[in-house]
PDB file of C-alpha atoms in Angstrom:
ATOM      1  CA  UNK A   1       0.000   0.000   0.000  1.00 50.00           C
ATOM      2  CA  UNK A   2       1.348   3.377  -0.774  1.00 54.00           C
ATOM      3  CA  UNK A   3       2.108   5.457   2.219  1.00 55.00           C
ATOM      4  CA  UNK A   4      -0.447   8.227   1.099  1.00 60.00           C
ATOM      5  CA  UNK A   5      -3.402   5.786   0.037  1.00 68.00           C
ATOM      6  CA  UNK A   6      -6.125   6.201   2.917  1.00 73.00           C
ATOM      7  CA  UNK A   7      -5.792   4.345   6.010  1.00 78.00           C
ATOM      8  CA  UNK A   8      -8.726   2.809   8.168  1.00 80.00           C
ATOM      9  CA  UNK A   9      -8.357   3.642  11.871  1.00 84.00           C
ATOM     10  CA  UNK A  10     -10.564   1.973  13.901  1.00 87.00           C
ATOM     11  CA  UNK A  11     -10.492   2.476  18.429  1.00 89.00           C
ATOM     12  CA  UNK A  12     -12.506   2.271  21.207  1.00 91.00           C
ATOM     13  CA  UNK A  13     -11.393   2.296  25.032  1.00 91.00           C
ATOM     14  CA  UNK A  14     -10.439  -1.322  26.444  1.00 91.00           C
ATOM     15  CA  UNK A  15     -13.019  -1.044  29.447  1.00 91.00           C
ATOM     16  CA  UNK A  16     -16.004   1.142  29.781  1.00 92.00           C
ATOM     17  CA  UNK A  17     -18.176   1.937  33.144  1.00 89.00           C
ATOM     18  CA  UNK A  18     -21.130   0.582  33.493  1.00 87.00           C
ATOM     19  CA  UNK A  19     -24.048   3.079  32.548  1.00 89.00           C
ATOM     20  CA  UNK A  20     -21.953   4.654  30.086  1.00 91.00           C
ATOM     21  CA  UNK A  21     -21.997   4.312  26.232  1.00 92.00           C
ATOM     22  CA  UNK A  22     -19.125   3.214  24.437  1.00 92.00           C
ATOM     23  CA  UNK A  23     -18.078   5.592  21.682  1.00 92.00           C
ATOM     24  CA  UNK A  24     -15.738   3.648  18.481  1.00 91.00           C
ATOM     25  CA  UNK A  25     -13.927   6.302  16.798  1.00 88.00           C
ATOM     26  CA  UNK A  26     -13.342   5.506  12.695  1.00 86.00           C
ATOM     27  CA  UNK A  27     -10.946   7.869  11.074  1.00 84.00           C
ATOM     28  CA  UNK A  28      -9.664   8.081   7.561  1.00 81.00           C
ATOM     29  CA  UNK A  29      -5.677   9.539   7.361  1.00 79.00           C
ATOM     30  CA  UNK A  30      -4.931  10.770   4.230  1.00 76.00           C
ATOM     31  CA  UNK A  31      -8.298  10.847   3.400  1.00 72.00           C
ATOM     32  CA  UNK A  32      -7.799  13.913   0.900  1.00 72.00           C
ATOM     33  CA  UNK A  33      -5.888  12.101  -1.220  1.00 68.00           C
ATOM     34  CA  UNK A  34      -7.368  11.032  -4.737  1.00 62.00           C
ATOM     35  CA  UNK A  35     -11.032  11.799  -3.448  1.00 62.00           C
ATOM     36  CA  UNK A  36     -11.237   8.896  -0.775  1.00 68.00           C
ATOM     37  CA  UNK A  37     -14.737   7.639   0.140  1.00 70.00           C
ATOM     38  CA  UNK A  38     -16.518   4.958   1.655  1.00 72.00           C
ATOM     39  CA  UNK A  39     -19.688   2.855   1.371  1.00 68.00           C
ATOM     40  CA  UNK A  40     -20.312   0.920   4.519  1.00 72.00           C
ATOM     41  CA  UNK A  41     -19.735   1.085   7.891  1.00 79.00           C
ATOM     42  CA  UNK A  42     -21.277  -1.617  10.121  1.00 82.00           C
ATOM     43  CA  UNK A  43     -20.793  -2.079  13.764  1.00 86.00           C
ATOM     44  CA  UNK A  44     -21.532  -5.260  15.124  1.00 87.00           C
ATOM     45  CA  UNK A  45     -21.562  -5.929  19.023  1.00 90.00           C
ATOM     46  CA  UNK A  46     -21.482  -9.512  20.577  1.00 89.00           C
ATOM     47  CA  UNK A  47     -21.661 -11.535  17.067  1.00 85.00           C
ATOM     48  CA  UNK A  48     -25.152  -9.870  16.331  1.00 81.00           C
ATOM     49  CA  UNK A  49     -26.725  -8.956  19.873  1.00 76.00           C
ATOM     50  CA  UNK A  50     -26.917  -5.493  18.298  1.00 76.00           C
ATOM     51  CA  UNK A  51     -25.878  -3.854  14.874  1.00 79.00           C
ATOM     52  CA  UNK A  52     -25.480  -0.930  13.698  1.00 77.00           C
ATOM     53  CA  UNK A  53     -24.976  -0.250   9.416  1.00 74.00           C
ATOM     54  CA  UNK A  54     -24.140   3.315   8.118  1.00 71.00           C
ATOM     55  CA  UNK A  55     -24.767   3.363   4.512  1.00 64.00           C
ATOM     56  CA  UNK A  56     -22.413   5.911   3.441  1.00 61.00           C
ATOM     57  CA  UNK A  57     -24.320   6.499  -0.077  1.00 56.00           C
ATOM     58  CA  UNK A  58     -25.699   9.292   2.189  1.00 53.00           C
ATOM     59  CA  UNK A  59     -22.134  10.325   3.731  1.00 49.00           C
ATOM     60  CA  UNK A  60     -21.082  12.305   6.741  1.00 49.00           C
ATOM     61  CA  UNK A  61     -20.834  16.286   6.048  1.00 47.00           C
ATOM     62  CA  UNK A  62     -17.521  16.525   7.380  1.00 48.00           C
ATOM     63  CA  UNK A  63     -18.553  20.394   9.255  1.00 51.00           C
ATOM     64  CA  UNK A  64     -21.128  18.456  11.560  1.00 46.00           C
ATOM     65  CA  UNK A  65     -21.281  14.835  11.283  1.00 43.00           C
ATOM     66  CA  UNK A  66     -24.577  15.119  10.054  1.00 43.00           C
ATOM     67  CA  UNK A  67     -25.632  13.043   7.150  1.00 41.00           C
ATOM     68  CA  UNK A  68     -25.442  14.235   3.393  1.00 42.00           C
ATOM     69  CA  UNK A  69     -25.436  12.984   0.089  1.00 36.00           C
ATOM     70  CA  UNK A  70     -22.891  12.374  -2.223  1.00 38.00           C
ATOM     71  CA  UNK A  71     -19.891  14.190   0.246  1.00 47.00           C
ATOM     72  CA  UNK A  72     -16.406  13.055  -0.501  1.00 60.00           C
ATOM     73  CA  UNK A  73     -14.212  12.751   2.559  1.00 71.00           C
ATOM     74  CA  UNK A  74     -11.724  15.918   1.881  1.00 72.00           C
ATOM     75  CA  UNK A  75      -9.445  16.062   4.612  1.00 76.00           C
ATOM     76  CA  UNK A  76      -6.650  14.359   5.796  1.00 77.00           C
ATOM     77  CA  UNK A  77      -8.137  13.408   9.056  1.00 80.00           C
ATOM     78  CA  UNK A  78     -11.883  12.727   8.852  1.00 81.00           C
ATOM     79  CA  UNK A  79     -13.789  11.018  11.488  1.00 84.00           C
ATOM     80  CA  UNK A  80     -16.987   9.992  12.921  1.00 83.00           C
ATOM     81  CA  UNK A  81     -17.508   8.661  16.995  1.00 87.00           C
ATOM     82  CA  UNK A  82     -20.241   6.165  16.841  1.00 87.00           C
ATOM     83  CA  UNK A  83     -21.706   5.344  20.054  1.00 89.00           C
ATOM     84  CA  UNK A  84     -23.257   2.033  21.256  1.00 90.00           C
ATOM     85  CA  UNK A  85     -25.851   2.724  23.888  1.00 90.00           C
ATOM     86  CA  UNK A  86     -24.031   0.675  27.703  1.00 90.00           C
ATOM     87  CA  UNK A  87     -27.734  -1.101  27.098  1.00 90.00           C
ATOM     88  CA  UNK A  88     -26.671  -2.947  24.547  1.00 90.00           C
ATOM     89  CA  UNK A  89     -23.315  -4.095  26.067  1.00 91.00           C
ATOM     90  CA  UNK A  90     -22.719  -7.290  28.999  1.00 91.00           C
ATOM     91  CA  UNK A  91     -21.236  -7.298  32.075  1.00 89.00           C
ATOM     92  CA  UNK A  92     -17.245  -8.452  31.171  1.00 90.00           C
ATOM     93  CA  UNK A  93     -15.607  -8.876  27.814  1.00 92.00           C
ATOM     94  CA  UNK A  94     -17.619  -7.320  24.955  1.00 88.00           C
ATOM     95  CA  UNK A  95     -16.576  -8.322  21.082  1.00 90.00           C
ATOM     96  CA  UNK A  96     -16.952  -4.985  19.134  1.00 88.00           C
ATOM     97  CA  UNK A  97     -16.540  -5.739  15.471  1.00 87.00           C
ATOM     98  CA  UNK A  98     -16.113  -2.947  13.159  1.00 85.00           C
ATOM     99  CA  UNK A  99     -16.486  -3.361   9.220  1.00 79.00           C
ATOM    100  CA  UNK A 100     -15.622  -0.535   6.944  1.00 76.00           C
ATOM    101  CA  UNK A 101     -16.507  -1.323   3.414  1.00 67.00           C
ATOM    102  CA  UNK A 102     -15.229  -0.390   0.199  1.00 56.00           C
ATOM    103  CA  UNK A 103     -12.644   2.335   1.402  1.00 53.00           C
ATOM    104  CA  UNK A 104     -11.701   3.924  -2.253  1.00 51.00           C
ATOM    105  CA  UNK A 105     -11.267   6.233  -4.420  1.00 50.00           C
ATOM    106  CA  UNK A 106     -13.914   7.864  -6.575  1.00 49.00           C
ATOM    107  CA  UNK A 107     -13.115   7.108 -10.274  1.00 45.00           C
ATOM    108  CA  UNK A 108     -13.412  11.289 -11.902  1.00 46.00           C
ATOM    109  CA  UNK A 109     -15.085   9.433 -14.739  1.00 42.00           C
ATOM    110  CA  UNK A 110     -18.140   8.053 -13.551  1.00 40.00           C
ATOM    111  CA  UNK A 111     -18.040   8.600  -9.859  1.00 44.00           C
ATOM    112  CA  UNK A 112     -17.789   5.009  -9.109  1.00 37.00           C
ATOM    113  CA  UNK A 113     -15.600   3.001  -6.954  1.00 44.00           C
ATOM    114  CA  UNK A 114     -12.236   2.683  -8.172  1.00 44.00           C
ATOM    115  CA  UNK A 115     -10.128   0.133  -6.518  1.00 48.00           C
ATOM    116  CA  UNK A 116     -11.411  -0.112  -2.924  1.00 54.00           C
ATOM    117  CA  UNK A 117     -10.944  -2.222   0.146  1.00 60.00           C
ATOM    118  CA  UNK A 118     -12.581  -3.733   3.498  1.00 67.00           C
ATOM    119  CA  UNK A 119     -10.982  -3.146   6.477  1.00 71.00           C
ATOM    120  CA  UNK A 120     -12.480  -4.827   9.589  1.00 79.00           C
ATOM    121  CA  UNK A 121     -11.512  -4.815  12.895  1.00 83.00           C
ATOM    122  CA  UNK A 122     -12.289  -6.678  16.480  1.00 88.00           C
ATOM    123  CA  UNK A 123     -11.762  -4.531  19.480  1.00 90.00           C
ATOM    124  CA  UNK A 124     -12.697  -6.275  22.924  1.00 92.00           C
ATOM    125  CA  UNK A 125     -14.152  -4.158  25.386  1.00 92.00           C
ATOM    126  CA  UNK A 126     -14.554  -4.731  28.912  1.00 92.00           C
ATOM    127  CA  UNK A 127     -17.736  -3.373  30.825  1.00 91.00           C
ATOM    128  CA  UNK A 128     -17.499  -3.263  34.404  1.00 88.00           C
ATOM    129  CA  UNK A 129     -20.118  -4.369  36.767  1.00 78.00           C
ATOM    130  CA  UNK A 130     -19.227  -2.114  39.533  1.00 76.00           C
ATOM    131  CA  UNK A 131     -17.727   1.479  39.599  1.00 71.00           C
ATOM    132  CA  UNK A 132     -14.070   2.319  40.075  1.00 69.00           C
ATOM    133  CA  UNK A 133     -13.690   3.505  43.472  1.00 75.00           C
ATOM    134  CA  UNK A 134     -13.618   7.580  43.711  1.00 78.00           C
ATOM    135  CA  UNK A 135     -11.380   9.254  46.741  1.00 86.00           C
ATOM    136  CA  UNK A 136     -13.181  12.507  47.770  1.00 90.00           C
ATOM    137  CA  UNK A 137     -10.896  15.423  46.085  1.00 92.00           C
ATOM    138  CA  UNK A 138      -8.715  12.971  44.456  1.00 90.00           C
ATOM    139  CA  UNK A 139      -8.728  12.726  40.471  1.00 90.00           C
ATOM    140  CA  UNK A 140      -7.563  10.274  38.265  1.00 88.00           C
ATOM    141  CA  UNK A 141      -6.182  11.351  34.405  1.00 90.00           C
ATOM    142  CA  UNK A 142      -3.726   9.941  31.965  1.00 89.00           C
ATOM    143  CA  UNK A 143      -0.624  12.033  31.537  1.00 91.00           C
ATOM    144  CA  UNK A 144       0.475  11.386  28.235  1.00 89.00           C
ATOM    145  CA  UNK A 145      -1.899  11.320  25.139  1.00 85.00           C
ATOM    146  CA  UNK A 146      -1.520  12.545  21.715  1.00 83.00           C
ATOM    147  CA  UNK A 147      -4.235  14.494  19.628  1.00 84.00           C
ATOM    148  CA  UNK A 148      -4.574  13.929  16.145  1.00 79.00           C
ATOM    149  CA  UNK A 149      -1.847  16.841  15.488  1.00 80.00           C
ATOM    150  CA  UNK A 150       0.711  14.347  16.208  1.00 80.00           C
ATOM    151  CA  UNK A 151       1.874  12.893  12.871  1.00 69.00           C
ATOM    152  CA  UNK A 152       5.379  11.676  13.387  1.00 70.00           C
ATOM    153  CA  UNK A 153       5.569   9.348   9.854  1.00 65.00           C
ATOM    154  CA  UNK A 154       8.958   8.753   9.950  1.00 60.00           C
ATOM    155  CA  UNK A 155      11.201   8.113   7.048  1.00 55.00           C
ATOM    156  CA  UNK A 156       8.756   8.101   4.148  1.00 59.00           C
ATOM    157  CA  UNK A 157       6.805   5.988   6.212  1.00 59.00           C
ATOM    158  CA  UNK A 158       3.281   5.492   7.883  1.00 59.00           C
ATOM    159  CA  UNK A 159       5.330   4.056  11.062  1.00 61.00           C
ATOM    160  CA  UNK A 160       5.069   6.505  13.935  1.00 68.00           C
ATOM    161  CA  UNK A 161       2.885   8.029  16.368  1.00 75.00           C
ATOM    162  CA  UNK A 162      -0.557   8.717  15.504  1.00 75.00           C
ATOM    163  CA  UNK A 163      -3.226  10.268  18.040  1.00 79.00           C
ATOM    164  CA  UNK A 164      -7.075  10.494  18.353  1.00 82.00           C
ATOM    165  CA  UNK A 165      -9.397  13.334  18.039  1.00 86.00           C
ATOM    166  CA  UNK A 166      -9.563  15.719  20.990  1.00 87.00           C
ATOM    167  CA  UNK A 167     -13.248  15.488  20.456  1.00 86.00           C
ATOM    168  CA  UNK A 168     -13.635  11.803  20.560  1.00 85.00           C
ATOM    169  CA  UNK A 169     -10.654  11.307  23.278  1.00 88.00           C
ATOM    170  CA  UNK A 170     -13.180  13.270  25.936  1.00 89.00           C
ATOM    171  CA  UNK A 171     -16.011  10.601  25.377  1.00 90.00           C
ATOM    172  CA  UNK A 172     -13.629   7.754  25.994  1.00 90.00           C
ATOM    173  CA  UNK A 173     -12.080   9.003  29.202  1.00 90.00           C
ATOM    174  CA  UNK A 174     -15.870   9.872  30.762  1.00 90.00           C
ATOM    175  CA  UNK A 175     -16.966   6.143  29.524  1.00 91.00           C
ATOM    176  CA  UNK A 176     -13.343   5.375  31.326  1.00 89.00           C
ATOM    177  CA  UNK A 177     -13.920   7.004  34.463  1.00 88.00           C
ATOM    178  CA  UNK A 178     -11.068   9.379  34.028  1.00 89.00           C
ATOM    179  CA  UNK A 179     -11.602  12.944  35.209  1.00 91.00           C
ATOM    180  CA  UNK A 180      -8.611  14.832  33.214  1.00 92.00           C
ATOM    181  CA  UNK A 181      -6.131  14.015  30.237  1.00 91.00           C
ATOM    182  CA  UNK A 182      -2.677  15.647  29.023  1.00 92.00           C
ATOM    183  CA  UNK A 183      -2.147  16.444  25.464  1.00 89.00           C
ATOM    184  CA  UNK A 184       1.281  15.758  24.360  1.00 88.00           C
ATOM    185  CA  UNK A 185       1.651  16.342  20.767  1.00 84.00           C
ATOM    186  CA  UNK A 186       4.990  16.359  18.708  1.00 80.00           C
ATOM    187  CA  UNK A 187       5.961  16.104  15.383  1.00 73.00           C
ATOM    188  CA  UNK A 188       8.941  14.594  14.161  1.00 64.00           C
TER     189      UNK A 188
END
């Protein structure tokens, strides 16, 4: 794959509390290169206990996440958080399986497909049956996270350090139970 063809990113957090909704980032890096698109997306929790399918014909506006038709994704970092309601996850070890379809190019000609891929992914996600216990004026955080504006591709490469939304990372750390995070960002 060449190192400026799109790329699938696909995350959740590892453990969520319980009574709070999981949200599964999907980005696309490099995504404004040669008019990148998709056609599917289809989240599938617990081998069918609940799906969700996006049909992208009617794509994300990438301004407000709200659905549009016939939007190319222009940017080099788009995303969309998808949340799966905590009623529709177990107590323990949750299978999360994430399917994007078709991630292409738009052929100029005939705005079809080009050459296009699937890229799926299986994230396990714990939810826990009882909270994390809380210390009165004491707050837990994660010191070291970087945003999407760290890009360190190193060597001509895609192999480096690659961060999250800002956006998205805030959902994951309240479905955590983390009250604060650090942004580190960097570039080569």
């Amino acid at each position: 794959q060449n190192i400026n063809d799109p790329q699938v990113i696909i995350d959740a957090p590892s453990i969520v509390r319980n009574g709070e909704d999981l949200p599964v980032l999907v980005m696309v890096k490099d995504g404004n290169q040669d008019n990148a698109c998709i056609d599917y997306i289809t989240i599938n929790v617990n081998n069918g206990q609940f799906v969700y399918v996006y049909d992208m014909a009617t794509t994300l506006n990438e301004e407000d996440n709200t659905f549009e038709t016939d939007e190319r994704i222009t940017k080099e970092f788009w995303y969309h958080t998808f949340i799966v309601p905590n009623s529709n996850l177990i107590n323990g070890n949750n299978q999360i399986d994430v399917e994007v379809e078709r991630v292409g190019v738009i052929n100029p000609f005939d705005d079809c497909f080009a050459a296009g891929t699937n890229n799926v992914e299986s994230l396990t996600v714990k939810k826990e049956s009882n909270q994390l216990p809380k210390f009165l004026n004491w707050y837990c955080g994660d010191t070291h996270y970087h945003s999407r504006y760290t890009n360190t591709d190193f060597a001509g490469t895609d192999l480096g350090e690659l961060g999250g939304p800002i956006k998205m990372t805030s959902k994951s750390i309240e479905a955590i139970g983390l009250d604060w995070f650090i942004v580190t960002d960097h570039s080569n």
